[in-house]
Amino acid sequence: MKGGTQLIIVALVVTGLFTWFAQIMPQTKWEAPKKVVITPDMTPRQLSKIGKEIFKSAGCGVCHSVTGEKLRGPDLSRVGAERDVDTMLTYLYYGTGVMPPANKPPANLNDKEITALVAYLQSLGGRPTVKIGDIKAPK
């Protein structure tokens, strides 16, 4: 009987310690992505800022680094200097063997969001130039 009581006491102490530890850990709060408002009068620089948020929320950073870090997909830290808009659009609208098209699931980006994303990509090693209306999905 004595051994059983000790086992119960140890189990209660361990459970109490785990509970205490869980309570002192900082809690994270999930928030839904903010709704992006893109207007026709936005400058390429403004679109680039929104494009950076789209890059994060669409999950692009899971495979692509913008800091030179080696991830699953190509590093995009200099893509603005190395690729033109048409090349970027080919990758975004048609995807590759492993990257899904940006205008289809899971990202489901519309033309305005893709324009903002391209502006952000242009800013990586280059200067954003695209504006709303410059980019349309291929037929």
Tab-separated table of C-alpha atoms in Angstrom:
chain	number	residue	atom	x	y	z
A	1	MET	CA	0.000	0.000	0.000
A	2	LYS	CA	2.831	2.342	0.877
A	3	GLY	CA	4.401	1.992	-2.618
A	4	GLY	CA	1.082	2.824	-4.265
A	5	THR	CA	0.691	5.969	-2.180
A	6	GLN	CA	4.189	7.137	-3.092
A	7	LEU	CA	3.463	6.543	-6.784
A	8	ILE	CA	0.285	8.625	-6.551
A	9	ILE	CA	2.156	11.439	-4.766
A	10	VAL	CA	4.911	11.430	-7.427
A	11	ALA	CA	2.291	11.473	-10.204
A	12	LEU	CA	0.483	14.418	-8.569
A	13	VAL	CA	3.742	16.351	-8.105
A	14	VAL	CA	4.774	15.754	-11.733
A	15	THR	CA	1.312	16.758	-12.968
A	16	GLY	CA	1.443	19.869	-10.797
A	17	LEU	CA	4.871	20.806	-12.155
A	18	PHE	CA	3.709	20.363	-15.758
A	19	THR	CA	0.610	22.464	-15.054
A	20	TRP	CA	2.677	25.200	-13.392
A	21	PHE	CA	5.193	25.189	-16.256
A	22	ALA	CA	2.421	25.441	-18.855
A	23	GLN	CA	0.974	28.449	-17.022
A	24	ILE	CA	4.237	30.402	-16.883
A	25	MET	CA	5.050	29.856	-20.570
A	26	PRO	CA	4.178	32.856	-22.745
A	27	GLN	CA	0.989	32.163	-24.631
A	28	THR	CA	0.711	32.894	-28.326
A	29	LYS	CA	-2.425	34.236	-29.855
A	30	TRP	CA	-3.399	33.337	-33.379
A	31	GLU	CA	-4.859	36.143	-35.413
A	32	ALA	CA	-6.434	35.848	-38.817
A	33	PRO	CA	-4.488	37.590	-41.584
A	34	LYS	CA	-5.486	41.214	-41.978
A	35	LYS	CA	-7.700	41.975	-44.944
A	36	VAL	CA	-5.579	43.666	-47.574
A	37	VAL	CA	-6.993	46.757	-49.241
A	38	ILE	CA	-5.420	47.483	-52.612
A	39	THR	CA	-6.552	50.577	-54.491
A	40	PRO	CA	-5.799	51.603	-58.099
A	41	ASP	CA	-3.995	54.787	-57.008
A	42	MET	CA	-1.316	53.001	-54.953
A	43	THR	CA	2.310	53.639	-55.824
A	44	PRO	CA	4.664	50.746	-56.577
A	45	ARG	CA	6.333	51.351	-53.190
A	46	GLN	CA	2.972	51.092	-51.374
A	47	LEU	CA	2.153	47.928	-53.325
A	48	SER	CA	5.538	46.518	-52.328
A	49	LYS	CA	4.707	46.909	-48.630
A	50	ILE	CA	1.411	45.091	-49.118
A	51	GLY	CA	3.196	42.484	-51.237
A	52	LYS	CA	5.530	41.752	-48.339
A	53	GLU	CA	2.522	40.962	-46.138
A	54	ILE	CA	1.014	38.805	-48.895
A	55	PHE	CA	4.344	36.956	-49.195
A	56	LYS	CA	4.097	36.114	-45.497
A	57	SER	CA	0.379	35.295	-45.331
A	58	ALA	CA	0.340	33.209	-48.531
A	59	GLY	CA	3.088	31.015	-47.105
A	60	CYS	CA	5.744	31.879	-49.708
A	61	GLY	CA	8.354	32.132	-46.955
A	62	VAL	CA	7.898	28.468	-46.088
A	63	CYS	CA	9.953	27.550	-49.163
A	64	HIS	CA	11.559	30.848	-50.235
A	65	SER	CA	14.008	32.943	-48.243
A	66	VAL	CA	14.511	36.669	-48.814
A	67	THR	CA	17.603	36.824	-46.597
A	68	GLY	CA	19.965	34.425	-48.366
A	69	GLU	CA	19.034	31.504	-46.127
A	70	LYS	CA	18.929	28.098	-47.844
A	71	LEU	CA	15.381	26.709	-47.881
A	72	ARG	CA	13.502	24.254	-50.089
A	73	GLY	CA	12.844	26.787	-52.875
A	74	PRO	CA	15.177	29.317	-54.485
A	75	ASP	CA	16.419	32.273	-52.439
A	76	LEU	CA	14.627	35.437	-53.599
A	77	SER	CA	16.850	38.040	-51.935
A	78	ARG	CA	18.013	39.395	-55.339
A	79	VAL	CA	15.118	38.345	-57.548
A	80	GLY	CA	14.256	41.981	-58.346
A	81	ALA	CA	17.660	42.457	-59.960
A	82	GLU	CA	17.815	39.038	-61.612
A	83	ARG	CA	14.338	38.501	-63.090
A	84	ASP	CA	12.010	40.643	-65.166
A	85	VAL	CA	8.278	40.966	-64.525
A	86	ASP	CA	7.313	38.496	-67.266
A	87	THR	CA	9.541	35.793	-65.776
A	88	MET	CA	8.095	36.399	-62.312
A	89	LEU	CA	4.574	36.186	-63.718
A	90	THR	CA	5.339	32.915	-65.492
A	91	TYR	CA	6.350	31.365	-62.172
A	92	LEU	CA	3.440	32.937	-60.284
A	93	TYR	CA	0.662	32.092	-62.764
A	94	TYR	CA	1.915	28.712	-63.982
A	95	GLY	CA	3.936	27.502	-61.014
A	96	THR	CA	6.679	24.919	-61.385
A	97	GLY	CA	6.944	21.210	-60.771
A	98	VAL	CA	6.786	21.759	-57.009
A	99	MET	CA	5.416	25.301	-56.626
A	100	PRO	CA	1.660	25.705	-57.169
A	101	PRO	CA	0.352	28.651	-59.216
A	102	ALA	CA	-0.277	31.681	-56.984
A	103	ASN	CA	-3.778	32.280	-58.367
A	104	LYS	CA	-4.934	28.768	-57.457
A	105	PRO	CA	-5.121	26.936	-54.120
A	106	PRO	CA	-3.552	27.120	-51.639
A	107	ALA	CA	-2.723	30.835	-52.145
A	108	ASN	CA	-5.710	31.858	-54.349
A	109	LEU	CA	-4.310	35.329	-55.066
A	110	ASN	CA	-6.187	37.691	-57.369
A	111	ASP	CA	-4.557	39.961	-59.984
A	112	LYS	CA	-4.225	42.909	-57.576
A	113	GLU	CA	-2.591	40.729	-54.925
A	114	ILE	CA	-0.236	39.239	-57.508
A	115	THR	CA	0.632	42.783	-58.639
A	116	ALA	CA	1.502	43.692	-55.035
A	117	LEU	CA	3.515	40.485	-54.675
A	118	VAL	CA	5.449	41.275	-57.872
A	119	ALA	CA	6.129	44.805	-56.568
A	120	TYR	CA	7.578	43.250	-53.412
A	121	LEU	CA	9.670	40.786	-55.418
A	122	GLN	CA	10.939	43.677	-57.566
A	123	SER	CA	12.012	45.481	-54.390
A	124	LEU	CA	14.286	42.563	-53.485
A	125	GLY	CA	17.462	43.761	-55.147
A	126	GLY	CA	15.684	46.198	-57.417
A	127	ARG	CA	13.053	48.910	-57.535
A	128	PRO	CA	9.294	48.246	-57.709
A	129	THR	CA	7.701	49.591	-60.887
A	130	VAL	CA	4.409	47.724	-61.371
A	131	LYS	CA	1.076	49.425	-60.733
A	132	ILE	CA	-2.485	48.176	-60.470
A	133	GLY	CA	-3.734	47.378	-63.962
A	134	ASP	CA	-0.305	46.377	-65.285
A	135	ILE	CA	-0.839	42.680	-64.563
A	136	LYS	CA	-3.672	40.477	-65.774
A	137	ALA	CA	-4.031	36.724	-65.466
A	138	PRO	CA	-3.224	34.865	-68.685
A	139	LYS	CA	-6.204	33.518	-70.587
